[in-house]
Short mmCIF file of C-alpha atoms in Angstrom, two decimals:
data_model
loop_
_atom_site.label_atom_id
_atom_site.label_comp_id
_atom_site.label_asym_id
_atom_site.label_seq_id
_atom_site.Cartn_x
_atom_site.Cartn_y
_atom_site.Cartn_z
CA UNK A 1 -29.60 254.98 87.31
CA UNK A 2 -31.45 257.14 84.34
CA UNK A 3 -32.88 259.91 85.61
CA UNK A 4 -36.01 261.53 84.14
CA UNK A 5 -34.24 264.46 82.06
CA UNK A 6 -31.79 262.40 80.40
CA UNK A 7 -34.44 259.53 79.23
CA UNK A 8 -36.51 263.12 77.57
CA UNK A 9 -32.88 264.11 76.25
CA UNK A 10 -31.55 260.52 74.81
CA UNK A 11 -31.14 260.34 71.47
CA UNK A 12 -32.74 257.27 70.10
CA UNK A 13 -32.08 256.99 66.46
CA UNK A 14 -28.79 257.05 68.00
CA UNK A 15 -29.76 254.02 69.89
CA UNK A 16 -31.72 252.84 67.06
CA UNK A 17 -29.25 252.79 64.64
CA UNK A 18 -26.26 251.21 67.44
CA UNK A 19 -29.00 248.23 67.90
CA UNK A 20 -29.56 247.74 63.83
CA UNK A 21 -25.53 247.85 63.30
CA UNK A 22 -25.02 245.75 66.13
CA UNK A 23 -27.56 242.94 65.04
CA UNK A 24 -26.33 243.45 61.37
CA UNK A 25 -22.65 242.93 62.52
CA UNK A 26 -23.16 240.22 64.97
CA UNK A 27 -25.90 237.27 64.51
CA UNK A 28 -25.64 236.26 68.31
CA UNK A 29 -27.74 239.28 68.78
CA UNK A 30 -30.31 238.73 66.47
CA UNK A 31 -33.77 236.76 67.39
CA UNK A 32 -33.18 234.95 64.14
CA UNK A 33 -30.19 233.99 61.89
CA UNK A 34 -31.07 231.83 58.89
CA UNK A 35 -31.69 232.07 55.30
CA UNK A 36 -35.18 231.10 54.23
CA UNK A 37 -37.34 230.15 51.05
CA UNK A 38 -40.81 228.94 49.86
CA UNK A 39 -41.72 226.29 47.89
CA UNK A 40 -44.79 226.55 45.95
CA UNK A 41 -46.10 222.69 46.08
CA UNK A 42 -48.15 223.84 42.72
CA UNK A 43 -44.94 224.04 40.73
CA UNK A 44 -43.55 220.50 42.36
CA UNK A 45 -44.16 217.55 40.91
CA UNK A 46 -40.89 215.83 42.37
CA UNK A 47 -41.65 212.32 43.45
CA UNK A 48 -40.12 212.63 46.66
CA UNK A 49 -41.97 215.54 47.82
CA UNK A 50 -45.19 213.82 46.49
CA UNK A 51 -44.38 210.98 49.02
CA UNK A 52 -43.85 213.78 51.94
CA UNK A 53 -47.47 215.15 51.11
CA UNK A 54 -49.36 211.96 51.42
CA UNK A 55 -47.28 211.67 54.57
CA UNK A 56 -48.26 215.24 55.40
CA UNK A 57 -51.99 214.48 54.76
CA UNK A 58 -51.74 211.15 56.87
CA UNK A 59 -50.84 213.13 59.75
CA UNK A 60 -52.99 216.07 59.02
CA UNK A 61 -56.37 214.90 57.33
CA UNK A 62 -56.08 217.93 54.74
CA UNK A 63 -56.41 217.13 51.17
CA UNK A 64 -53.80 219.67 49.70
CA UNK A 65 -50.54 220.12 51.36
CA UNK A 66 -49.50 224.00 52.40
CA UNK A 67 -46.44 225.91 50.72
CA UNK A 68 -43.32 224.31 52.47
CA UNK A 69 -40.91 226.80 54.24
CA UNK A 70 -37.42 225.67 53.76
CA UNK A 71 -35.02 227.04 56.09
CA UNK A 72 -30.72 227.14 56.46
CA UNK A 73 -29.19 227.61 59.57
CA UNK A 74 -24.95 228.51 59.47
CA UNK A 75 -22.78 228.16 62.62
CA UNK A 76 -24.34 230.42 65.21
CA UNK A 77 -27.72 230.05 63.51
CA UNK A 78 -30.44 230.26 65.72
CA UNK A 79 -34.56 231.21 66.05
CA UNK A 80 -34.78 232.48 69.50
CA UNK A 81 -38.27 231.43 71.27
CA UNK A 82 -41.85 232.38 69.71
CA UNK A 83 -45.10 231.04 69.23
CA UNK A 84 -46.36 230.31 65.40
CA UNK A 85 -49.37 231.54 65.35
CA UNK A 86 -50.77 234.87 66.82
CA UNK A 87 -51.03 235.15 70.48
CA UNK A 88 -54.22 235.91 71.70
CA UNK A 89 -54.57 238.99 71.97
CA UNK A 90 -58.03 241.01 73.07
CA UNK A 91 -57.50 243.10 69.60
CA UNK A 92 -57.58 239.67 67.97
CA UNK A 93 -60.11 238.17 69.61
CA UNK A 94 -63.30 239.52 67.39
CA UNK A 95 -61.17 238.93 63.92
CA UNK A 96 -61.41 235.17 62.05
CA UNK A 97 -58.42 233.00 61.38
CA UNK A 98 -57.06 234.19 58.01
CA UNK A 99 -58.24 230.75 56.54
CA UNK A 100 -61.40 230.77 57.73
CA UNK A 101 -62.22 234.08 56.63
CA UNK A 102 -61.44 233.21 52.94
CA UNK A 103 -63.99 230.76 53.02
CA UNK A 104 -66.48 232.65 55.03
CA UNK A 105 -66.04 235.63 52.14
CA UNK A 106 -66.27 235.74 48.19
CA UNK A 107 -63.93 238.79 48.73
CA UNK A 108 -60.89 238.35 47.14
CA UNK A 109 -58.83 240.58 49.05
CA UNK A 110 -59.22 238.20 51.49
CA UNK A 111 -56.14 236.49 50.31
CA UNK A 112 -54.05 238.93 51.31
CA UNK A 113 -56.20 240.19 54.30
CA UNK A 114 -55.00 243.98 55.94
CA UNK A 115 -55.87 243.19 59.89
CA UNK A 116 -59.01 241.67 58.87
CA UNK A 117 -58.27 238.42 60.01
CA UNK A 118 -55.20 236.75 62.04
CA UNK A 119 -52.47 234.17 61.49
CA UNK A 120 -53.73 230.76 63.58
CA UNK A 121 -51.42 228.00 62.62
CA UNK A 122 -53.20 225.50 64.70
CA UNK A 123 -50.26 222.65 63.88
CA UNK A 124 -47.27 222.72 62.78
CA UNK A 125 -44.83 219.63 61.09
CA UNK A 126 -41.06 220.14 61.31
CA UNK A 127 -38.97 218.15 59.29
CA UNK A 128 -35.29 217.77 59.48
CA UNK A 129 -33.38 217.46 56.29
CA UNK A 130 -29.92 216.65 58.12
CA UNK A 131 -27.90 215.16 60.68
CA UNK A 132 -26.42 218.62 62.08
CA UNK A 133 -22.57 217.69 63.57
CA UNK A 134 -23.01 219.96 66.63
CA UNK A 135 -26.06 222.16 68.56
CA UNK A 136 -28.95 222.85 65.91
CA UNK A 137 -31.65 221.31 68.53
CA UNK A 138 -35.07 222.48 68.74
CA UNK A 139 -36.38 223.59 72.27
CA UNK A 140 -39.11 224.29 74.50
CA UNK A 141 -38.95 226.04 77.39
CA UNK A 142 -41.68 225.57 79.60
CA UNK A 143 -43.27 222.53 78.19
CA UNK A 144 -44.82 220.56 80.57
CA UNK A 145 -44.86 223.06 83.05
CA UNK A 146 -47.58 223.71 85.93
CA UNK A 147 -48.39 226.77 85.26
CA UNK A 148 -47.06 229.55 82.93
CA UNK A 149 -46.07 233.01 83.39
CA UNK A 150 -44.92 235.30 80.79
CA UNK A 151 -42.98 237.28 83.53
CA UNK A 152 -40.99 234.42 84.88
CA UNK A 153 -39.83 233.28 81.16
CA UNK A 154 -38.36 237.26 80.77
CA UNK A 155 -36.61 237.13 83.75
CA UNK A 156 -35.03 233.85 83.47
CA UNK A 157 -33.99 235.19 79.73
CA UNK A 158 -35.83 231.93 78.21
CA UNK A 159 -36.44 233.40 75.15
CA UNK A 160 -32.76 233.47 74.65
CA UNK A 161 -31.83 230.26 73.53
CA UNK A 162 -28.16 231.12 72.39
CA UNK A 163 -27.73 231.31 75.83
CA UNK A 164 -30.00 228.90 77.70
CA UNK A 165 -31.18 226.52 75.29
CA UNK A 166 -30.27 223.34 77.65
CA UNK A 167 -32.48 225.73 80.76
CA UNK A 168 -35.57 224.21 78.11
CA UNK A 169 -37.90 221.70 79.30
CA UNK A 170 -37.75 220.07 76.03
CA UNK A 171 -34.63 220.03 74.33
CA UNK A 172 -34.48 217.95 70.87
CA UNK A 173 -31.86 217.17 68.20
CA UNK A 174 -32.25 217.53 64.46
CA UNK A 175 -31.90 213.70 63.51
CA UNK A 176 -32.13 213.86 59.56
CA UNK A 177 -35.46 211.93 58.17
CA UNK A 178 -37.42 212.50 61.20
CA UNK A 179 -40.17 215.36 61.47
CA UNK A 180 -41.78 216.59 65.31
CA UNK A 181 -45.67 217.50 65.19
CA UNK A 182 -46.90 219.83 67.42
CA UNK A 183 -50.04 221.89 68.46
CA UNK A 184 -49.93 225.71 68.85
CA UNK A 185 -53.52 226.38 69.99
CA UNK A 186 -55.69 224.64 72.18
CA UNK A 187 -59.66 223.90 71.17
CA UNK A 188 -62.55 225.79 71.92
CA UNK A 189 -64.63 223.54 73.95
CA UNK A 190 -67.92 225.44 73.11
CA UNK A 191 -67.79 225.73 69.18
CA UNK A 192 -65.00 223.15 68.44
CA UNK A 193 -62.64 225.76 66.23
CA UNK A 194 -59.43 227.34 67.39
CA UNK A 195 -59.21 228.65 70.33
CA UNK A 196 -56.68 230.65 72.41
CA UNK A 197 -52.59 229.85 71.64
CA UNK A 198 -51.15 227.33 73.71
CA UNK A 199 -48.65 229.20 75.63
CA UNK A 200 -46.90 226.15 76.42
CA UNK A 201 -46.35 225.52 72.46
CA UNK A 202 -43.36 228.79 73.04
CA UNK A 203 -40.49 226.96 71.18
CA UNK A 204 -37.08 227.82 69.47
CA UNK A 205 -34.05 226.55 67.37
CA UNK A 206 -30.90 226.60 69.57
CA UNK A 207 -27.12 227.89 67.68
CA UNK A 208 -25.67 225.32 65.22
CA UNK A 209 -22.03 225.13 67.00
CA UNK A 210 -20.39 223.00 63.97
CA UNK A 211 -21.80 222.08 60.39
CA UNK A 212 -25.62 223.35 59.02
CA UNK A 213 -29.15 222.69 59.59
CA UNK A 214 -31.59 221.90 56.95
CA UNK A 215 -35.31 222.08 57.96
CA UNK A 216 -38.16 222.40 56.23
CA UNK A 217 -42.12 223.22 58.15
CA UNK A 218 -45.50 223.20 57.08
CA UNK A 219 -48.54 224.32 59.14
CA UNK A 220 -52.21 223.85 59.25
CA UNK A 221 -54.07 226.65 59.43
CA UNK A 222 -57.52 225.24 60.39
CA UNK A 223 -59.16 222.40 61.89
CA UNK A 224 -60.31 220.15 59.39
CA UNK A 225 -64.04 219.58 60.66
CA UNK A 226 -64.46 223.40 60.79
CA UNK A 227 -63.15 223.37 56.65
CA UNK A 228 -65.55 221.30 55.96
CA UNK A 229 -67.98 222.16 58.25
CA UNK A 230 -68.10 225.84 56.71
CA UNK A 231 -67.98 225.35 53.13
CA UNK A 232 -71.18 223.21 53.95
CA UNK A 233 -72.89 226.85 54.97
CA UNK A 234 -73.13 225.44 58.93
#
Protein backbone atom coordinates (compact mmCIF):
# COMPACT_ATOMS: atom_id res chain seq x y z
CA UNK A 1 0.00 0.00 0.00
CA UNK A 2 3.16 2.35 1.20
CA UNK A 3 5.89 1.72 -0.68
CA UNK A 4 9.46 2.07 0.60
CA UNK A 5 10.30 5.67 -0.95
CA UNK A 6 7.33 7.35 0.21
CA UNK A 7 7.59 5.96 4.04
CA UNK A 8 11.68 7.70 3.64
CA UNK A 9 9.77 10.81 2.04
CA UNK A 10 6.62 11.22 4.61
CA UNK A 11 6.60 14.02 6.48
CA UNK A 12 5.96 13.21 10.07
CA UNK A 13 5.73 16.33 12.06
CA UNK A 14 3.12 16.63 9.56
CA UNK A 15 1.64 13.52 10.91
CA UNK A 16 2.69 14.43 14.27
CA UNK A 17 1.10 17.50 14.54
CA UNK A 18 -2.51 16.04 12.52
CA UNK A 19 -2.46 13.27 15.51
CA UNK A 20 -1.86 16.09 18.49
CA UNK A 21 -4.73 18.42 16.81
CA UNK A 22 -6.84 15.58 16.28
CA UNK A 23 -6.63 14.22 19.97
CA UNK A 24 -6.76 17.92 21.20
CA UNK A 25 -10.00 18.51 19.12
CA UNK A 26 -11.69 15.28 19.71
CA UNK A 27 -11.50 13.26 23.21
CA UNK A 28 -12.82 9.95 21.53
CA UNK A 29 -9.34 9.75 20.27
CA UNK A 30 -7.49 10.20 23.20
CA UNK A 31 -6.30 7.12 25.60
CA UNK A 32 -7.53 9.31 28.42
CA UNK A 33 -10.11 12.12 28.94
CA UNK A 34 -10.49 13.31 32.54
CA UNK A 35 -9.43 15.98 34.78
CA UNK A 36 -7.32 14.86 37.70
CA UNK A 37 -5.92 16.05 41.21
CA UNK A 38 -3.97 14.94 44.35
CA UNK A 39 -4.77 15.09 47.68
CA UNK A 40 -2.07 15.32 50.10
CA UNK A 41 -3.62 13.15 53.19
CA UNK A 42 -0.92 15.33 55.37
CA UNK A 43 -2.95 18.48 54.88
CA UNK A 44 -6.50 16.48 55.59
CA UNK A 45 -7.78 16.23 58.66
CA UNK A 46 -11.53 15.93 57.38
CA UNK A 47 -13.38 13.38 59.42
CA UNK A 48 -14.72 11.63 56.60
CA UNK A 49 -11.59 10.95 54.90
CA UNK A 50 -10.14 9.87 58.34
CA UNK A 51 -12.90 7.14 58.33
CA UNK A 52 -11.84 6.11 54.53
CA UNK A 53 -8.12 5.62 55.84
CA UNK A 54 -8.83 3.29 58.65
CA UNK A 55 -10.97 1.61 56.01
CA UNK A 56 -8.01 1.86 53.65
CA UNK A 57 -5.63 0.36 56.29
CA UNK A 58 -8.25 -2.48 57.12
CA UNK A 59 -7.98 -3.63 53.71
CA UNK A 60 -4.37 -2.92 53.23
CA UNK A 61 -2.39 -3.57 56.59
CA UNK A 62 -0.32 -0.21 55.98
CA UNK A 63 -0.15 2.20 58.76
CA UNK A 64 -0.28 5.54 56.71
CA UNK A 65 -2.62 5.88 53.89
CA UNK A 66 -1.00 7.01 50.24
CA UNK A 67 -1.84 10.50 48.51
CA UNK A 68 -5.43 9.92 47.06
CA UNK A 69 -5.83 10.57 43.24
CA UNK A 70 -9.12 12.14 42.61
CA UNK A 71 -10.31 11.90 39.20
CA UNK A 72 -13.51 13.64 36.87
CA UNK A 73 -14.73 12.03 34.02
CA UNK A 74 -17.30 14.40 31.47
CA UNK A 75 -19.54 12.75 28.82
CA UNK A 76 -17.22 10.82 26.57
CA UNK A 77 -14.72 10.48 29.41
CA UNK A 78 -12.82 7.53 29.27
CA UNK A 79 -9.16 5.72 30.41
CA UNK A 80 -8.59 3.33 27.66
CA UNK A 81 -6.88 -0.10 28.97
CA UNK A 82 -3.39 -0.14 30.96
CA UNK A 83 -1.77 -1.77 33.67
CA UNK A 84 -0.84 0.44 36.99
CA UNK A 85 2.23 -0.44 37.65
CA UNK A 86 5.26 -1.01 35.26
CA UNK A 87 5.18 -3.95 33.06
CA UNK A 88 7.92 -6.11 33.36
CA UNK A 89 10.15 -5.32 31.35
CA UNK A 90 13.93 -7.04 31.03
CA UNK A 91 15.32 -3.22 31.44
CA UNK A 92 13.34 -3.25 34.68
CA UNK A 93 14.05 -6.31 35.90
CA UNK A 94 17.60 -5.49 37.84
CA UNK A 95 16.05 -1.95 39.24
CA UNK A 96 14.01 -1.98 42.92
CA UNK A 97 10.44 -0.89 43.32
CA UNK A 98 10.61 2.89 43.86
CA UNK A 99 9.43 2.22 47.54
CA UNK A 100 11.66 -0.20 48.33
CA UNK A 101 14.57 1.56 47.19
CA UNK A 102 13.87 4.55 49.56
CA UNK A 103 14.18 2.38 52.33
CA UNK A 104 17.02 0.34 51.10
CA UNK A 105 18.99 3.98 50.62
CA UNK A 106 19.72 7.08 52.97
CA UNK A 107 19.90 8.89 49.54
CA UNK A 108 17.53 11.40 49.31
CA UNK A 109 17.20 11.68 45.75
CA UNK A 110 15.64 8.64 46.07
CA UNK A 111 12.37 10.36 46.42
CA UNK A 112 12.27 11.44 43.24
CA UNK A 113 14.34 8.53 41.68
CA UNK A 114 15.70 9.22 37.66
CA UNK A 115 15.35 5.35 36.29
CA UNK A 116 16.84 4.13 39.37
CA UNK A 117 14.03 2.33 40.48
CA UNK A 118 10.39 1.49 38.93
CA UNK A 119 6.73 2.22 39.66
CA UNK A 120 5.19 -1.34 41.27
CA UNK A 121 1.78 -0.55 42.54
CA UNK A 122 1.23 -3.98 43.82
CA UNK A 123 -2.73 -3.06 44.77
CA UNK A 124 -4.78 -0.76 43.94
CA UNK A 125 -8.42 0.55 45.80
CA UNK A 126 -10.93 2.30 43.54
CA UNK A 127 -13.54 4.14 45.04
CA UNK A 128 -16.57 5.55 43.43
CA UNK A 129 -17.80 8.86 44.59
CA UNK A 130 -21.14 8.69 42.41
CA UNK A 131 -23.95 7.00 40.92
CA UNK A 132 -22.97 7.88 37.13
CA UNK A 133 -26.64 8.11 35.04
CA UNK A 134 -25.21 6.32 31.96
CA UNK A 135 -21.73 4.20 30.84
CA UNK A 136 -18.79 5.25 33.31
CA UNK A 137 -18.10 1.32 34.08
CA UNK A 138 -14.79 0.02 34.81
CA UNK A 139 -13.53 -3.00 32.64
CA UNK A 140 -11.30 -5.78 32.18
CA UNK A 141 -10.65 -7.36 29.25
CA UNK A 142 -9.17 -10.57 29.57
CA UNK A 143 -9.79 -11.33 33.15
CA UNK A 144 -10.21 -14.70 33.78
CA UNK A 145 -8.86 -15.76 30.70
CA UNK A 146 -6.75 -19.08 29.88
CA UNK A 147 -4.07 -17.75 28.65
CA UNK A 148 -2.96 -14.22 27.56
CA UNK A 149 -1.51 -12.81 24.55
CA UNK A 150 -0.56 -9.33 24.02
CA UNK A 151 -1.05 -9.88 20.19
CA UNK A 152 -4.58 -11.12 20.33
CA UNK A 153 -5.72 -8.04 22.71
CA UNK A 154 -4.19 -5.54 19.63
CA UNK A 155 -5.95 -7.17 17.14
CA UNK A 156 -9.23 -7.46 18.70
CA UNK A 157 -8.68 -3.47 19.52
CA UNK A 158 -9.24 -4.34 23.42
CA UNK A 159 -7.45 -1.61 24.53
CA UNK A 160 -10.09 0.52 23.04
CA UNK A 161 -12.75 0.63 25.35
CA UNK A 162 -14.79 3.57 23.71
CA UNK A 163 -15.41 1.08 21.37
CA UNK A 164 -15.51 -2.39 22.94
CA UNK A 165 -15.89 -1.90 26.47
CA UNK A 166 -18.93 -4.58 26.74
CA UNK A 167 -16.10 -7.19 24.40
CA UNK A 168 -14.45 -7.07 28.43
CA UNK A 169 -14.49 -10.05 30.48
CA UNK A 170 -15.26 -7.98 33.39
CA UNK A 171 -17.41 -5.19 32.94
CA UNK A 172 -18.46 -3.14 36.25
CA UNK A 173 -20.59 -0.09 37.08
CA UNK A 174 -19.61 2.87 39.22
CA UNK A 175 -22.25 2.34 42.13
CA UNK A 176 -21.49 5.46 44.45
CA UNK A 177 -20.09 4.29 48.11
CA UNK A 178 -18.62 1.18 46.89
CA UNK A 179 -14.73 0.78 46.17
CA UNK A 180 -13.20 -2.58 43.88
CA UNK A 181 -9.67 -3.94 45.20
CA UNK A 182 -7.51 -5.40 42.95
CA UNK A 183 -3.95 -6.91 42.48
CA UNK A 184 -1.58 -5.72 39.69
CA UNK A 185 1.39 -8.05 40.29
CA UNK A 186 1.62 -11.46 41.18
CA UNK A 187 4.23 -12.76 44.14
CA UNK A 188 7.53 -13.99 43.83
CA UNK A 189 7.37 -17.42 45.12
CA UNK A 190 11.18 -17.55 45.93
CA UNK A 191 11.75 -14.24 47.98
CA UNK A 192 8.07 -13.33 48.78
CA UNK A 193 8.28 -9.48 47.23
CA UNK A 194 6.77 -8.33 44.00
CA UNK A 195 7.09 -10.08 41.31
CA UNK A 196 6.24 -9.82 37.57
CA UNK A 197 2.76 -7.62 36.60
CA UNK A 198 -0.22 -9.56 36.36
CA UNK A 199 -1.11 -9.23 32.82
CA UNK A 200 -4.50 -10.22 33.53
CA UNK A 201 -4.83 -7.03 36.00
CA UNK A 202 -5.02 -4.87 32.09
CA UNK A 203 -8.12 -2.75 33.02
CA UNK A 204 -9.91 0.53 31.83
CA UNK A 205 -12.74 3.13 32.46
CA UNK A 206 -15.34 2.85 29.63
CA UNK A 207 -17.09 6.59 28.10
CA UNK A 208 -19.55 8.26 30.53
CA UNK A 209 -22.62 8.45 27.89
CA UNK A 210 -24.86 10.83 30.28
CA UNK A 211 -23.96 12.69 33.65
CA UNK A 212 -20.11 12.50 35.44
CA UNK A 213 -17.97 10.16 37.21
CA UNK A 214 -16.33 10.84 40.44
CA UNK A 215 -13.55 8.39 41.50
CA UNK A 216 -11.00 8.58 43.65
CA UNK A 217 -7.74 5.52 43.88
CA UNK A 218 -5.09 4.81 46.13
CA UNK A 219 -2.34 2.18 45.62
CA UNK A 220 0.09 0.21 47.62
CA UNK A 221 3.28 0.27 46.56
CA UNK A 222 4.82 -2.63 48.56
CA UNK A 223 4.02 -5.67 50.33
CA UNK A 224 3.72 -5.05 53.81
CA UNK A 225 5.99 -8.01 55.22
CA UNK A 226 8.78 -6.86 52.84
CA UNK A 227 8.28 -2.94 54.66
CA UNK A 228 8.81 -4.29 57.56
CA UNK A 229 10.91 -6.92 56.81
CA UNK A 230 13.59 -4.35 55.35
CA UNK A 231 13.62 -1.61 57.71
CA UNK A 232 14.52 -4.56 60.17
CA UNK A 233 18.05 -4.79 57.99
CA UNK A 234 16.82 -8.60 56.71
Amino acid sequence: FVNFTECVNANYSAIEKFITDLEDEHPLYRARYSNQTWLPVDNIKDPIHKKIQQRYNNVSLRKKILDNNVVRYPVSGHFHAHYDSSHYLTLKETLPCCALSVLLSNDSELLHPEGKCHLCRFMTVLYYLNDVTAGGETAFPVADNETFDDEVVDRKGLHNLSARCNMSNLVLKPAKGTAIVFYNHHIDQETGQIGPVDEYSLHGGCDVKEGVKWIATNWINNLPHVMKRTKKGQ
